[in-house]
mmCIF file of C-alpha atoms and ligand atoms in Angstrom:
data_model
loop_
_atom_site.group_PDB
_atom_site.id
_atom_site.type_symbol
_atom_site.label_atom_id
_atom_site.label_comp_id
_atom_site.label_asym_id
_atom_site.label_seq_id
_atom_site.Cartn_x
_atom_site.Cartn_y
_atom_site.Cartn_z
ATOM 1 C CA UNK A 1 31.017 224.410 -10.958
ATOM 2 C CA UNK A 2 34.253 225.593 -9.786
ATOM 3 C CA UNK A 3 35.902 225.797 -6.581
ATOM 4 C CA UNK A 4 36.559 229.349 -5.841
ATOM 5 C CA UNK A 5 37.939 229.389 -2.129
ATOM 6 C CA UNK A 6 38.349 227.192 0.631
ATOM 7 C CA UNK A 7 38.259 228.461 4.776
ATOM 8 C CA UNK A 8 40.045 226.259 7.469
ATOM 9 C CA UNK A 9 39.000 227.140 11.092
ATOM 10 C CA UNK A 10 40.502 225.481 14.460
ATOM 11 C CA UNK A 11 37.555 224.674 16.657
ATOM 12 C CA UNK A 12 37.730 223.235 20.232
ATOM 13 C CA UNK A 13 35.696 222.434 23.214
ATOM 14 C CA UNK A 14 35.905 225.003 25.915
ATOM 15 C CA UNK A 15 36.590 222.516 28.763
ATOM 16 C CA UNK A 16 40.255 221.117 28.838
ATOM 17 C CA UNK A 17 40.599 217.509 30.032
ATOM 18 C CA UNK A 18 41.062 214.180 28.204
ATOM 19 C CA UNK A 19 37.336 213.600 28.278
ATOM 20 C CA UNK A 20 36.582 216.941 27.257
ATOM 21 C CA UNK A 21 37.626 215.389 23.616
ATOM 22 C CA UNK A 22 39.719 216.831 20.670
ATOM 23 C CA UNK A 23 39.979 219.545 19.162
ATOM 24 C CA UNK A 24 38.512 219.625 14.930
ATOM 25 C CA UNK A 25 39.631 221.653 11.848
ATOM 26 C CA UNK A 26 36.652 222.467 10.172
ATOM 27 C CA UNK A 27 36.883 223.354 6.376
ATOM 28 C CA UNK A 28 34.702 225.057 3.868
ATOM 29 C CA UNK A 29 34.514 224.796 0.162
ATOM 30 C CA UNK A 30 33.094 227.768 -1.434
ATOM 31 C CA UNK A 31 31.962 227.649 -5.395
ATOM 32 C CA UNK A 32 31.059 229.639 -7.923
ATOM 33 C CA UNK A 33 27.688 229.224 -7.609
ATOM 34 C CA UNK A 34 27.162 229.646 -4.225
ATOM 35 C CA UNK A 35 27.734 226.618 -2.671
ATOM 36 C CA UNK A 36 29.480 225.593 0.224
ATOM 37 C CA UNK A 37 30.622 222.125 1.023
ATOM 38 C CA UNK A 38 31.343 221.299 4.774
ATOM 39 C CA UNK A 39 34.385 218.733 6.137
ATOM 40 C CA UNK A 40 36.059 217.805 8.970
ATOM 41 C CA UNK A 41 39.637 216.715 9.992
ATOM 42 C CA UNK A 42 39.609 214.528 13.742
ATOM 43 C CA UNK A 43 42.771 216.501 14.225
ATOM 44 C CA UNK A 44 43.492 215.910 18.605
ATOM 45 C CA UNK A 45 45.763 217.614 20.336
ATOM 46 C CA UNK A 46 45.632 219.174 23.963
ATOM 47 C CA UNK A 47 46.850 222.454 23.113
ATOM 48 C CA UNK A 48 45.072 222.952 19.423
ATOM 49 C CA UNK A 49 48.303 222.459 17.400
ATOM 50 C CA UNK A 50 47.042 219.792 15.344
ATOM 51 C CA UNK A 51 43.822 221.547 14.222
ATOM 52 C CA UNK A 52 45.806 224.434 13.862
ATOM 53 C CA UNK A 53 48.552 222.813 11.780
ATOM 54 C CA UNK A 54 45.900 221.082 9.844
ATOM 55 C CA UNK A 55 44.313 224.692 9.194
ATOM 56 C CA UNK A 56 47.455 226.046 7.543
ATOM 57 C CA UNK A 57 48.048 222.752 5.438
ATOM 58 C CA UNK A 58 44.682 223.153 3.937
ATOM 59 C CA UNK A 59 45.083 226.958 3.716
ATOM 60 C CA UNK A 60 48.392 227.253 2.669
ATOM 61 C CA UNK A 61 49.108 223.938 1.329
ATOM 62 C CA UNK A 62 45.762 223.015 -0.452
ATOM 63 C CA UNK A 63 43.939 225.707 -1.006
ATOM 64 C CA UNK A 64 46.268 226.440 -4.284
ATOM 65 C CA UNK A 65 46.197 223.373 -5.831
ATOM 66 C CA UNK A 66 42.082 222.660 -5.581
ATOM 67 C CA UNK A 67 41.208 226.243 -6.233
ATOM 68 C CA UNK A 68 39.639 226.558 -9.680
ATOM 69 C CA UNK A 69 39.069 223.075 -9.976
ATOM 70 C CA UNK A 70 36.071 221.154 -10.480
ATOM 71 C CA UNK A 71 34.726 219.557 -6.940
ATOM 72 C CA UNK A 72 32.557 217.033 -8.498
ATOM 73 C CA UNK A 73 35.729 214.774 -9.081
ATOM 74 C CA UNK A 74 36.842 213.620 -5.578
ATOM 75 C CA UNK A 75 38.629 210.793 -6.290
ATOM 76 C CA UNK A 76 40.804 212.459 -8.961
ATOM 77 C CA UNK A 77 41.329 215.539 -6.760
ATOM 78 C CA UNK A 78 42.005 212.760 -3.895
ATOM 79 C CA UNK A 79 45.113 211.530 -6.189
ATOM 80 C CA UNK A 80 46.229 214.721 -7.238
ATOM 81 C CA UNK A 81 46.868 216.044 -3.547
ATOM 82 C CA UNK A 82 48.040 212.731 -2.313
ATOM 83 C CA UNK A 83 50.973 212.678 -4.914
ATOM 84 C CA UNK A 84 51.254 216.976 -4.760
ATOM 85 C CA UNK A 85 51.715 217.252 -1.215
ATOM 86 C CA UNK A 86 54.394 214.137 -0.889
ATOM 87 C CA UNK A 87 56.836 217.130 0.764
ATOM 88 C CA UNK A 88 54.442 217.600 3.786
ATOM 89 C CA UNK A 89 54.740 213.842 4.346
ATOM 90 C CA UNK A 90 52.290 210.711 3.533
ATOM 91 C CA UNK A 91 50.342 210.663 6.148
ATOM 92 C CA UNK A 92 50.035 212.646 9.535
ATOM 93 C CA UNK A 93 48.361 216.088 9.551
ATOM 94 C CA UNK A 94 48.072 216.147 5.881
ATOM 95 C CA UNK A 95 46.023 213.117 5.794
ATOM 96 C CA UNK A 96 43.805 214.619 7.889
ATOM 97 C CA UNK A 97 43.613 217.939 6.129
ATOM 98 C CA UNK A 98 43.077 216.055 2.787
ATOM 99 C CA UNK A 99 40.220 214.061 4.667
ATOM 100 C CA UNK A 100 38.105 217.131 5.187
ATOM 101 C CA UNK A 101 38.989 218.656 1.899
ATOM 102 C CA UNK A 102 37.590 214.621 0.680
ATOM 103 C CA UNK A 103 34.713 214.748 3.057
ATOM 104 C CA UNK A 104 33.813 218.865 1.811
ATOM 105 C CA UNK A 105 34.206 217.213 -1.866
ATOM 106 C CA UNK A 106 31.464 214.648 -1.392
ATOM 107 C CA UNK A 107 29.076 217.325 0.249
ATOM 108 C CA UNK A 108 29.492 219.647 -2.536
ATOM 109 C CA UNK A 109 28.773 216.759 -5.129
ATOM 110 C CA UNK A 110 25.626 215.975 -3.318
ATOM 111 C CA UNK A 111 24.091 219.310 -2.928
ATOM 112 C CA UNK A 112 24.686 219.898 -6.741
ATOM 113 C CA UNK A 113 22.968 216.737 -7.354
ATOM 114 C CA UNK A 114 20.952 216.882 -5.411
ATOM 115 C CA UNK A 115 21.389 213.391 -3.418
ATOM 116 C CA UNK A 116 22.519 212.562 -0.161
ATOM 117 C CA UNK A 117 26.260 211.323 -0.449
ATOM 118 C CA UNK A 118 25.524 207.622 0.746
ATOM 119 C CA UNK A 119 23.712 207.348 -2.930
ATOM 120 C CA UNK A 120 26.403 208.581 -4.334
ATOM 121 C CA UNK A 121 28.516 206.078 -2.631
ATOM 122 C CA UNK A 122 26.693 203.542 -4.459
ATOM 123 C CA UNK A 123 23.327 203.413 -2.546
ATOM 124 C CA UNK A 124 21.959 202.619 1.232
ATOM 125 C CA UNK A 125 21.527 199.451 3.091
ATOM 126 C CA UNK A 126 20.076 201.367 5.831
ATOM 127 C CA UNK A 127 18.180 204.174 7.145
ATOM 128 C CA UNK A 128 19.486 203.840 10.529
ATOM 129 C CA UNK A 129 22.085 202.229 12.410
ATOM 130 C CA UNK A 130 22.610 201.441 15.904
ATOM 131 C CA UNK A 131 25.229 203.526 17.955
ATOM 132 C CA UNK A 132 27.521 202.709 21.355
ATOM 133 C CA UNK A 133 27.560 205.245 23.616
ATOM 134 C CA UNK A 134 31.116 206.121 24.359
ATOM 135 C CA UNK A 135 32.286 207.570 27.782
ATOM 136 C CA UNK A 136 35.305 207.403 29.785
ATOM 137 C CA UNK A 137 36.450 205.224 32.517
ATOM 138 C CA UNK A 138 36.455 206.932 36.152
ATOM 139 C CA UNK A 139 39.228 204.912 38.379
ATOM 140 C CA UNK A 140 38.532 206.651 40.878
ATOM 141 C CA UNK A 141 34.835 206.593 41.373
ATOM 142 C CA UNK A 142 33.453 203.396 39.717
ATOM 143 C CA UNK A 143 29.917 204.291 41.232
ATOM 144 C CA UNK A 144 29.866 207.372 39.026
ATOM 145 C CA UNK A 145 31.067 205.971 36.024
ATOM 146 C CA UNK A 146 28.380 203.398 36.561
ATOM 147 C CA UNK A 147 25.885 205.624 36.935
ATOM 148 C CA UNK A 148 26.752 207.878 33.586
ATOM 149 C CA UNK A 149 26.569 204.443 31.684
ATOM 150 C CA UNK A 150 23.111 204.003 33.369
ATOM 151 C CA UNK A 151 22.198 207.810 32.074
ATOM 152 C CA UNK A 152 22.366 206.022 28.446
ATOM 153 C CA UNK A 153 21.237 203.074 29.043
ATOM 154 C CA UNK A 154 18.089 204.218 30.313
ATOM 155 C CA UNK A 155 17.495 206.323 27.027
ATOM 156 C CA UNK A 156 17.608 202.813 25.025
ATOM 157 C CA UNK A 157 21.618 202.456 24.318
ATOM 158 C CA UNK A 158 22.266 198.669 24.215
ATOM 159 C CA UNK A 159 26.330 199.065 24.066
ATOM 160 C CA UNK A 160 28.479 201.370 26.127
ATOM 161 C CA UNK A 161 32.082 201.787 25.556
ATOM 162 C CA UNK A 162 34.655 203.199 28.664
ATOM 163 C CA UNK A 163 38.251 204.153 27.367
ATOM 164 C CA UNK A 164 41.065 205.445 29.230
ATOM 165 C CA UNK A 165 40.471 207.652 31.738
ATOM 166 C CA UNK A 166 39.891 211.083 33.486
ATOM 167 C CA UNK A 167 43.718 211.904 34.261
ATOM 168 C CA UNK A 168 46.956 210.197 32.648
ATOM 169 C CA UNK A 169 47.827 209.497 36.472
ATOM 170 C CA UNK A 170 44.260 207.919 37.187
ATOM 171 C CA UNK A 171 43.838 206.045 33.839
ATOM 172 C CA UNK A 172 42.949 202.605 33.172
ATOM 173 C CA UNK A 173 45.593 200.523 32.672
ATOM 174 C CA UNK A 174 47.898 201.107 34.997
ATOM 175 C CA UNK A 175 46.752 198.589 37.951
ATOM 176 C CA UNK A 176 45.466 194.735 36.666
ATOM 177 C CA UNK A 177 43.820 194.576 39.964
ATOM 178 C CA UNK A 178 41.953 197.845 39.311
ATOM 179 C CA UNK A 179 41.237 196.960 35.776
ATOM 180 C CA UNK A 180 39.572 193.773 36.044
ATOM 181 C CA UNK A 181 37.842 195.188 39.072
ATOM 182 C CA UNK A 182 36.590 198.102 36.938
ATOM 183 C CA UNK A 183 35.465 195.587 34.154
ATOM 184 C CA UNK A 184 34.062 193.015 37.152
ATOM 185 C CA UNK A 185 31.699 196.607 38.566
ATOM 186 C CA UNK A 186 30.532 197.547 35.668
ATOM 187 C CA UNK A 187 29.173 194.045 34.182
ATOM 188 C CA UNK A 188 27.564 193.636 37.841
ATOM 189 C CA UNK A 189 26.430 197.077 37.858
ATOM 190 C CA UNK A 190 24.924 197.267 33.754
ATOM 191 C CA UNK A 191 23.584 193.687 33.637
ATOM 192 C CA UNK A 192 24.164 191.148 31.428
ATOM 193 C CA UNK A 193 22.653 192.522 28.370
ATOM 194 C CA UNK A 194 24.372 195.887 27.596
ATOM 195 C CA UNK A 195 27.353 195.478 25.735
ATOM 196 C CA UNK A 196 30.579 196.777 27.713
ATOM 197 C CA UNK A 197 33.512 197.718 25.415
ATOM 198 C CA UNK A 198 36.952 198.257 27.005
ATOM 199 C CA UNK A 199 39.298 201.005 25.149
ATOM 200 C CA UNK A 200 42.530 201.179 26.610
ATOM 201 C CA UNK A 201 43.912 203.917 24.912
ATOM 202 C CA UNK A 202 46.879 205.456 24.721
ATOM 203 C CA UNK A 203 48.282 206.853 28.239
ATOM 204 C CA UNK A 204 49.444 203.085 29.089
ATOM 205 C CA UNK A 205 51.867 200.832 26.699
ATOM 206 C CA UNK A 206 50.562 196.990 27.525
ATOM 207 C CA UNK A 207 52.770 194.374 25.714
ATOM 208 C CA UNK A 208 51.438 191.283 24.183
ATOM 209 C CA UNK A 209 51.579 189.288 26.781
ATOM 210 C CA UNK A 210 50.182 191.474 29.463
ATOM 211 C CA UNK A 211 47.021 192.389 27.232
ATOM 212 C CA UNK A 212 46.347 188.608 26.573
ATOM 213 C CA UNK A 213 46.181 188.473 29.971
ATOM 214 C CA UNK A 214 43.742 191.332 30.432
ATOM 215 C CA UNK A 215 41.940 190.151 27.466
ATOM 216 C CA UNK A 216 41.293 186.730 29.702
ATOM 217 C CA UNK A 217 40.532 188.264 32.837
ATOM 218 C CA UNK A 218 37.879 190.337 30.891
ATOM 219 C CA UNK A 219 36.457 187.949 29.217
ATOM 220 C CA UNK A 220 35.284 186.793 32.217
ATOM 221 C CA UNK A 221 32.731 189.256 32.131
ATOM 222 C CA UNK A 222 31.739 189.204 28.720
ATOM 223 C CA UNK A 223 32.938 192.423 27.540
ATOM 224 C CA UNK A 224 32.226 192.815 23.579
ATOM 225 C CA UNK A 225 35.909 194.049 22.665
ATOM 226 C CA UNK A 226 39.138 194.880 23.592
ATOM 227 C CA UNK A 227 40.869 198.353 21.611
ATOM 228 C CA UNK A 228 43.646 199.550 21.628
ATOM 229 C CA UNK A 229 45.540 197.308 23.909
ATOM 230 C CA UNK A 230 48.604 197.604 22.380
ATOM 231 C CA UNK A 231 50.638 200.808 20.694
ATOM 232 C CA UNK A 232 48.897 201.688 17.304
ATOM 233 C CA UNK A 233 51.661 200.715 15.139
ATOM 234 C CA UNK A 234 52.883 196.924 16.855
ATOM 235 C CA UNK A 235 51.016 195.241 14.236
ATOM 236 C CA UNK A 236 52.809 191.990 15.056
ATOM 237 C CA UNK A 237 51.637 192.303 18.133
ATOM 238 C CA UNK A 238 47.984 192.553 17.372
ATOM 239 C CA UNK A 239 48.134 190.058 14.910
ATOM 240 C CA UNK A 240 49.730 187.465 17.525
ATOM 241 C CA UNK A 241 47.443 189.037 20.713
ATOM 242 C CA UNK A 242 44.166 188.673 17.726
ATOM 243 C CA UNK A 243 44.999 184.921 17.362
ATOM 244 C CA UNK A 244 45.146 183.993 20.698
ATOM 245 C CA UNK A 245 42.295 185.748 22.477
ATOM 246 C CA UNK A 246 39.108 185.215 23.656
ATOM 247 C CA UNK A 247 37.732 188.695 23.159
ATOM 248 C CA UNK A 248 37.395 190.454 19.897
ATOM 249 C CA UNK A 249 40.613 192.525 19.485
ATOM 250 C CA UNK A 250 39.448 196.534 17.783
ATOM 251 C CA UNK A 251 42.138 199.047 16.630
ATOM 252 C CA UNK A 252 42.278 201.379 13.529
ATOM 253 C CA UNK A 253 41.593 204.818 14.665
ATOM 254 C CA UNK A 254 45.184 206.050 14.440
ATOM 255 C CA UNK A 255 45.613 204.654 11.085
ATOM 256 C CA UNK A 256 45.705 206.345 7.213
ATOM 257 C CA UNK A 257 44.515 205.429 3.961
ATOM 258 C CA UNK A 258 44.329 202.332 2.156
ATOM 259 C CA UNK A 259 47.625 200.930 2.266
ATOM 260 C CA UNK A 260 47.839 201.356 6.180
ATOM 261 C CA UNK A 261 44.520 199.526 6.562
ATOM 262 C CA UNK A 262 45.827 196.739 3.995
ATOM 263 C CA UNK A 263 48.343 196.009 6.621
ATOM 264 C CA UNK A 264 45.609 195.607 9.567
ATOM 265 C CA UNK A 265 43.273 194.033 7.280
ATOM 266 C CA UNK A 266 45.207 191.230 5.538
ATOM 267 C CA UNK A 267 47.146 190.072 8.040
ATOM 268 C CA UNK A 268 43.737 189.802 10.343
ATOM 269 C CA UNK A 269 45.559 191.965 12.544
ATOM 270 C CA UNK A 270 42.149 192.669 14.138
ATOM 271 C CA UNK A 271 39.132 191.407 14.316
ATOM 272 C CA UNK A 272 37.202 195.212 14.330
ATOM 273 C CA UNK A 273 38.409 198.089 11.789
ATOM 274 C CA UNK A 274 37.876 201.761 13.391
ATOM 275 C CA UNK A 275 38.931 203.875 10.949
ATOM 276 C CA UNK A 276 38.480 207.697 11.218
ATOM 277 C CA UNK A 277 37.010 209.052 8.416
ATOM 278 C CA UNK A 278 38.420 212.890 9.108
ATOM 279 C CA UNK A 279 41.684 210.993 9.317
ATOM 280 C CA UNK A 280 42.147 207.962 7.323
ATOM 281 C CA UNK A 281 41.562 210.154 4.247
ATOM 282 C CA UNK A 282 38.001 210.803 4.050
ATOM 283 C CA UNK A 283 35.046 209.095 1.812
ATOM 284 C CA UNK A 284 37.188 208.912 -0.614
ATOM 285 C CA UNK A 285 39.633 206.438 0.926
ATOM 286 C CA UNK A 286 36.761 205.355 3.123
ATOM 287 C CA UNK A 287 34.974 203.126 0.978
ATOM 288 C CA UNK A 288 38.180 201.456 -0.314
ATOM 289 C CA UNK A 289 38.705 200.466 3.406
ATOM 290 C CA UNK A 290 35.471 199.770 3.712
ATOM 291 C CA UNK A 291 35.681 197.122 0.365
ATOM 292 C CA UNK A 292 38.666 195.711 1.870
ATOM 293 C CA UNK A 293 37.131 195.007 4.986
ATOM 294 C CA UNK A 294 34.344 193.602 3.718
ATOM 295 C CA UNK A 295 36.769 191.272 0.756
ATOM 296 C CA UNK A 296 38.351 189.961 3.882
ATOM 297 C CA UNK A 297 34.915 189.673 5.982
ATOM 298 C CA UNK A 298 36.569 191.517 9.116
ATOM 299 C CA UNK A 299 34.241 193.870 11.001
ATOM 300 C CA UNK A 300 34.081 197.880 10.172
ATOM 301 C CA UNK A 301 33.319 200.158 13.303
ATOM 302 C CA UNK A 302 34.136 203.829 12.394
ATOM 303 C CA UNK A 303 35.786 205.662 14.703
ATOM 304 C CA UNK A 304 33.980 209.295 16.251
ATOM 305 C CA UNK A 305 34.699 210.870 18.704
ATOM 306 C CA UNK A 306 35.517 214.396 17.070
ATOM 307 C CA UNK A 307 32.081 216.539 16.361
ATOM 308 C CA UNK A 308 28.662 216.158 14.936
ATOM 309 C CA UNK A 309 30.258 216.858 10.971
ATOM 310 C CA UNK A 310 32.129 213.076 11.533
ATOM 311 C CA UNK A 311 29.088 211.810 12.624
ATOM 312 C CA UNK A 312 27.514 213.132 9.341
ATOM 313 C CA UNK A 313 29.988 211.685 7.447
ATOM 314 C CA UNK A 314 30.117 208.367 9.486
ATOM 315 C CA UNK A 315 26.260 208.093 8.373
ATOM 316 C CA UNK A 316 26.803 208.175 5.055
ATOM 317 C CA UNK A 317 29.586 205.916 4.631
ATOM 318 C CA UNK A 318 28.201 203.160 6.936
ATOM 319 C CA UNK A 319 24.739 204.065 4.924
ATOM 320 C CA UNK A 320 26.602 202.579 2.225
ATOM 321 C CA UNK A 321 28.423 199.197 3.431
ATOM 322 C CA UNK A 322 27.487 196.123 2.769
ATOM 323 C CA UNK A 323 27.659 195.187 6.597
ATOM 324 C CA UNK A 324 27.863 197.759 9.101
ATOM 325 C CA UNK A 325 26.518 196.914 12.574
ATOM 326 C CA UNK A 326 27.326 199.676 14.758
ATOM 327 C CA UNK A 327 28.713 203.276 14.981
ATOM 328 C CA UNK A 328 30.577 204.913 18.229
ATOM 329 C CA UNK A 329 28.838 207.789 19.484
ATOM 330 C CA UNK A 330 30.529 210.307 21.609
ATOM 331 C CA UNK A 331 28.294 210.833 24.445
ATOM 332 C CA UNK A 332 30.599 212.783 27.314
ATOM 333 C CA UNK A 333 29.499 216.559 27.236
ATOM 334 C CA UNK A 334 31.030 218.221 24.150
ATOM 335 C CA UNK A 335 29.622 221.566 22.170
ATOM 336 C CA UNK A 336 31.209 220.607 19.242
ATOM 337 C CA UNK A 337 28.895 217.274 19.109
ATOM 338 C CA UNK A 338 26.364 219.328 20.555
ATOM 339 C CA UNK A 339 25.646 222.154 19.383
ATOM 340 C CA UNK A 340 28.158 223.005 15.711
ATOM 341 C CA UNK A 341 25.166 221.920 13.724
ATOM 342 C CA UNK A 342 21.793 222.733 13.479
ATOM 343 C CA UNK A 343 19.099 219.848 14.279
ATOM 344 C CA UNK A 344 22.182 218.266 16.197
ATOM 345 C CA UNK A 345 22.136 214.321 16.155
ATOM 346 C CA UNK A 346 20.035 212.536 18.724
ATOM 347 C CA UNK A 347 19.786 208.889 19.164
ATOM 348 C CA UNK A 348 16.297 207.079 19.572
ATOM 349 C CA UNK A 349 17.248 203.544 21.552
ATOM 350 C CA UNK A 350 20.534 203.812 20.503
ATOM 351 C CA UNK A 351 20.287 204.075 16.933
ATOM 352 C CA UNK A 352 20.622 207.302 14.627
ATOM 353 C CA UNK A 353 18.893 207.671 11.682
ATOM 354 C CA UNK A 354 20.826 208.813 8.362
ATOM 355 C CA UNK A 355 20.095 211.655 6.633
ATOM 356 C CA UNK A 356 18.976 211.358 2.954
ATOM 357 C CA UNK A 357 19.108 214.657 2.109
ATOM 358 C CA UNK A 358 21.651 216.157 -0.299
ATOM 359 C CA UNK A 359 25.434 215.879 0.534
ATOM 360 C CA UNK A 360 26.009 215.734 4.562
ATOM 361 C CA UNK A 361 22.277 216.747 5.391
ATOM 362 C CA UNK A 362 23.829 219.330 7.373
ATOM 363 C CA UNK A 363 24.395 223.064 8.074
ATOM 364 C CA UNK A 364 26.825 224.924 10.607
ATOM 365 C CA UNK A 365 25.915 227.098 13.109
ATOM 366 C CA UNK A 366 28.262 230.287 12.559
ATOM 367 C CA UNK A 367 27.850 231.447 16.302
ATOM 368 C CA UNK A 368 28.923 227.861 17.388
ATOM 369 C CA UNK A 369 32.045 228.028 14.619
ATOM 370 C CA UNK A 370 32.850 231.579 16.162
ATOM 371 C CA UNK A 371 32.383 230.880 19.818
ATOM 372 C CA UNK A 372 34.478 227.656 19.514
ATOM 373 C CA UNK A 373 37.367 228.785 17.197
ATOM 374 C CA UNK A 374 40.954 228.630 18.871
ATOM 375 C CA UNK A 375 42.330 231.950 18.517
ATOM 376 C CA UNK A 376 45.933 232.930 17.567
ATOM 377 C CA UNK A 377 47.633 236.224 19.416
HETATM 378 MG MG1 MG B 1 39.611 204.450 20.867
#
C-alpha cells in the first residue's frame, strides 16, 4: 500500500464565541488501494488561521515528503517529518499538522488490518471509559450555568468540568470573590457527589501565589482539580503551586511531544497529564506520553475539546493504557462534535464505549465537511 495523496480541509463551528469551541484541520490519506485514513489537528484559533495554517503545512509542507510512502510505518514516518520539517519550527502548527497526518497513519494501518487501532497499540484494558462533561463557566448567570450542569447530570454524568468563561471581560478569574462564589454555587447547587472540575484557562494570568490561594478556597468545596491556573509554560510554577496544594493541580493541553511532557512529567509538575492528541503529536507520540506517565505513576486525562475524530482517537489511545480513568467530553453545542461523523458519539451514564472496529471506527459525513469548511476569497 502506498500513499497516493493527502487533502487538508479547515473546518469550524458556525457560531463564534469562546464556547462555541475551536476550529479543526481535518486531513485525509488517500492510497492506492482505495483507502482513506481520517486525522485531526486541535488547531484553535478565533478567526480560522490556525486550521488554516495547519492546512497548508500538511498540503504544502507534508504532503511531498509522505506521498508514495508506505502508511503502515507511523513511527518511522513520525521521525522522518519531525527531523524534515525542523525549518517550520519544532513544535507549534506543525506539531499539530504532523498529529493528524500520525492519527490518519494509525487509521489507515487498522483498516488494512483489519483491527481497531487500540490493538494495534498493544491491546485494550477497556471497552468503555467514563467521560466529564465539559461546559463553560457563566459569571454572569450562575443559575444557568447550574442548570446546564444539571442537563448532564441528569443523563448519568458523574463529573462536570466549567472553564473560563462566556466573554474575556466576564471570565472566571478575574474576581476571587466571584470565583469562590461560583465554585461555593455550584457544589451547593450539584450536590456532593458530582465531581466539579475548575479550568481556568487562559484569558486570566494567576501567579503562584494567587492560585494557591484559589486552590485553598476551592478546596473548600471539594472540587476534583484545578487546570490551568497558571500560564502553560511556568513550569516552576506548577511544580512549586503542585507541591503545596490541596487540590490536584491538571495542565498539559498546550503542550508537544515527548520531550515537552518529560518536563511536566518528571519534575511532577502536575499531578493530571492532558495532553492533546491532535496536538501533542498524535498516537504516535501519544503512547510514549502515555508510558511516561504511567513510569512516573502521574495521572493521564486527554485533552478534547476539538470534534468527534479526537474523540475517536482519544478512545483508542486510552483503550490502550494501563490506567486511564476518565476522558473530557465536550458537551456545549458544537456540529463538529455533533454531527462530522456518522453514528456520532453518545455517552450512556457518562461513559463512552470504544469502538473495536478497524482503525478509528469512523466515517465522515461529506455534507458536514462541506457545510463546515472555512472558506478562502
Ligand atoms: Mg483546559
Amino acid at each position: 500500500m502506498k500513499i497516493t495523496n493527502l487533502k487538508a480541509t479547515a473546518l469550524k463551528n458556525k457560531e463564534r464565541s469562546l464556547s462555541a469551541g475551536p476550529g479543526v484541520c481535518i486531513v485525509e490519506v488517500e492510497t492506492d488501494n482505495g483507502l482513506v485514513g481520517i486525522g485531526e489537528a486541535c488547531a484553535q484559533s478565533e478567526n480560522d488561521e490556525a486550521a488554516l495554517a495547519t492546512a497548508l503545512i500538511l498540503e504544502r509542507g507534508i504532503k511531498p515528503i509522505v506521498v508514495g510512502l508506505d502508511p503502515v510505518n507511523p513511527r518511522t514516518i513520525w521521525e522522518k517529518l519531525y527531523l524534515e520539517t525542523e525549518w517550520f519550527g519544532r513544535m507549534g502548527t506543525v506539531m499539530h499538522a504532523i498529529s493528524a497526518l500520525d492519527i490518519a497513519l494509525w487509521d489507515l494501518m487498522g483498516k488494512e488490518l483489519g483491527v481497531s487501532i487500540s490493538r494495534l497499540l498493544g491491546g485494550r484494558f477497556r471497552d468503555d471509559v467514563k467521560t466529564y462533561a465539559s461546559i463553560i463557566f457563566d459569571m454572569e448567570n450562575f443559575d444557568s450555568m447550574a442548570d446546564e450542569a444539571k442537563i448532564w447530570i441528569r443523563e448519568g454524568y458523574k463529573a462536570v468540568k466549567f472553564g473560563w468563561g462566556q466573554t474575556r471581560e466576564t471570565a472566571f478569574g478575574l474576581d476571587a470573590k466571584r470565583d469562590e462564589a461560583a465554585v461555593k454555587y455550584l457544589r451547593e447547587s450539584l450536590g456532593p457527589n458530582v465531581d466539579i472540575m475548575v479550568d481556568v484557562g487562559r484569558y486570566v494570568n494567576w501567579t503562584p501565589a494567587h492560585a494557591l490561594e484559589m486552590a485553598k478556597r476551592f478546596s473548600n468545596y471539594g472540587i476534583f482539580w484545578l487546570e490551568e491556573a497558571l500560564p502553560q509554560d511556568d513550569v516552576e510554577g506548577f511544580i512549586w503551586l503542585t507541591e503545596r496544594s490541596p487540590v490536584k493541580i491538571a495542565t498539559g493541553e498546550g503542550e508537544y511531544n515527548r520531550f515537552g511532557f518529560k518536563r511536566l512529567i518528571t519534575t511532577h509538575a502536575t499531578d493530571i497529564i492532558q495532553p492533546d492528541v491532535g496536538r501533542a503529536g498524535g498516537l504516535t507520540e501519544g503512547m510514549r506520553i502515555a508510558d511516561l506517565v504511567q513510569t512516573w505513576n502521574l495521572s493521564l486525562v486527554p485533552h478534547g475539546f476539538s470534534s468527534a475524530i479526537n474523540v475517536a482517537a482519544n478512545l483508542q489511545w486510552v483503550a490502550s493504557m494501563p490506567r486511564a480513568t476518565l476522558l473530557e467530553f465536550r458537551r456545549t453545542k458544537s456540529p463538529l462534535m455533533a454531527d462530522l461523523v456518522k453514528n456520532p458519539f453518545t455517552a450512556e451514564n457518562g461513559n463512552l464505549k470504544i469502538p473495536d472496529r478497524p482503525g478509528l471506527g469512523i466515517e465522515l459525513r461529506p455534507d458536514v465537511v462541506e457545510a463546515c469548511r472555512v472558506r478562502v476569497n
